[in-house]
Amino acid sequence: MSQSLTDFSGLIRSARESAVHLELRDEYRVENEVDRFAAWQRGHRLDVDDRASWWRPWLDLVQEVTAKGVAVRRARIVSEPVSEYIAFEHSGTFTNVAAGEEVRWLPRSRASDLLLPGNDYWQFDGRLVQFNIFDGSGNWVRTDQTDDPVITRRCASAFDAVWERAVPHEQFTV
């Protein structure tokens, strides 16, 4: 089970200035990526010149919100050496960048002194946080949302600290 893109699209479309995403796991088993990961494991790679084959409708949504001036940033904290799943994510991240996302990677060893939340999250305009709760195998379980000012400030601070240290996608190698 996963949150539908339809449900999530309303949240990201409501952003006026920013939508930031902090990813903390080395593997995910979300429905919309299982087949793409298996194909990647068999040697399939995305064609830079074939935009129609990229993940839709997510990339269309990113293009839509960035076109109206919303900064969409994603930071991934990863173990090194990276897991096979992270290598898969890295190989396709050029599509996120082409759609308008800014993506950075932070080796986990460089995050030891940072205070981070226990779950991945999206934060919209610094005012609403949606935590994504996964089980131990990387399966999506549910989302929890909060607009508690203390929590939203902590999440914004955590993301900013990660972003400052993280390596831009174009410079990060796996």
Short mmCIF file of C-alpha atoms in Angstrom, two decimals, residues 46-56 59-60 63 94-100:
data_model
loop_
_atom_site.label_atom_id
_atom_site.label_comp_id
_atom_site.label_asym_id
_atom_site.label_seq_id
_atom_site.Cartn_x
_atom_site.Cartn_y
_atom_site.Cartn_z
CA LEU A 46 16.53 5.27 -18.47
CA ASP A 47 17.27 6.99 -21.75
CA VAL A 48 18.21 10.62 -21.18
CA ASP A 49 16.68 11.54 -24.54
CA ASP A 50 13.39 9.66 -24.07
CA ARG A 51 11.49 11.84 -21.61
CA ALA A 52 8.23 10.06 -22.39
CA SER A 53 9.63 6.91 -20.74
CA TRP A 54 10.38 8.64 -17.45
CA TRP A 55 8.22 8.30 -14.35
CA ARG A 56 4.94 10.02 -14.99
CA LEU A 59 7.69 14.44 -12.97
CA ASP A 60 4.79 16.31 -14.56
CA GLN A 63 7.35 20.58 -13.41
CA PHE A 94 18.66 12.99 -13.47
CA THR A 95 14.93 12.83 -14.27
CA ASN A 96 14.04 14.59 -11.00
CA VAL A 97 16.62 17.27 -11.76
CA ALA A 98 15.34 17.68 -15.33
CA ALA A 99 11.82 18.15 -13.93
CA GLY A 100 13.00 20.97 -11.65
#
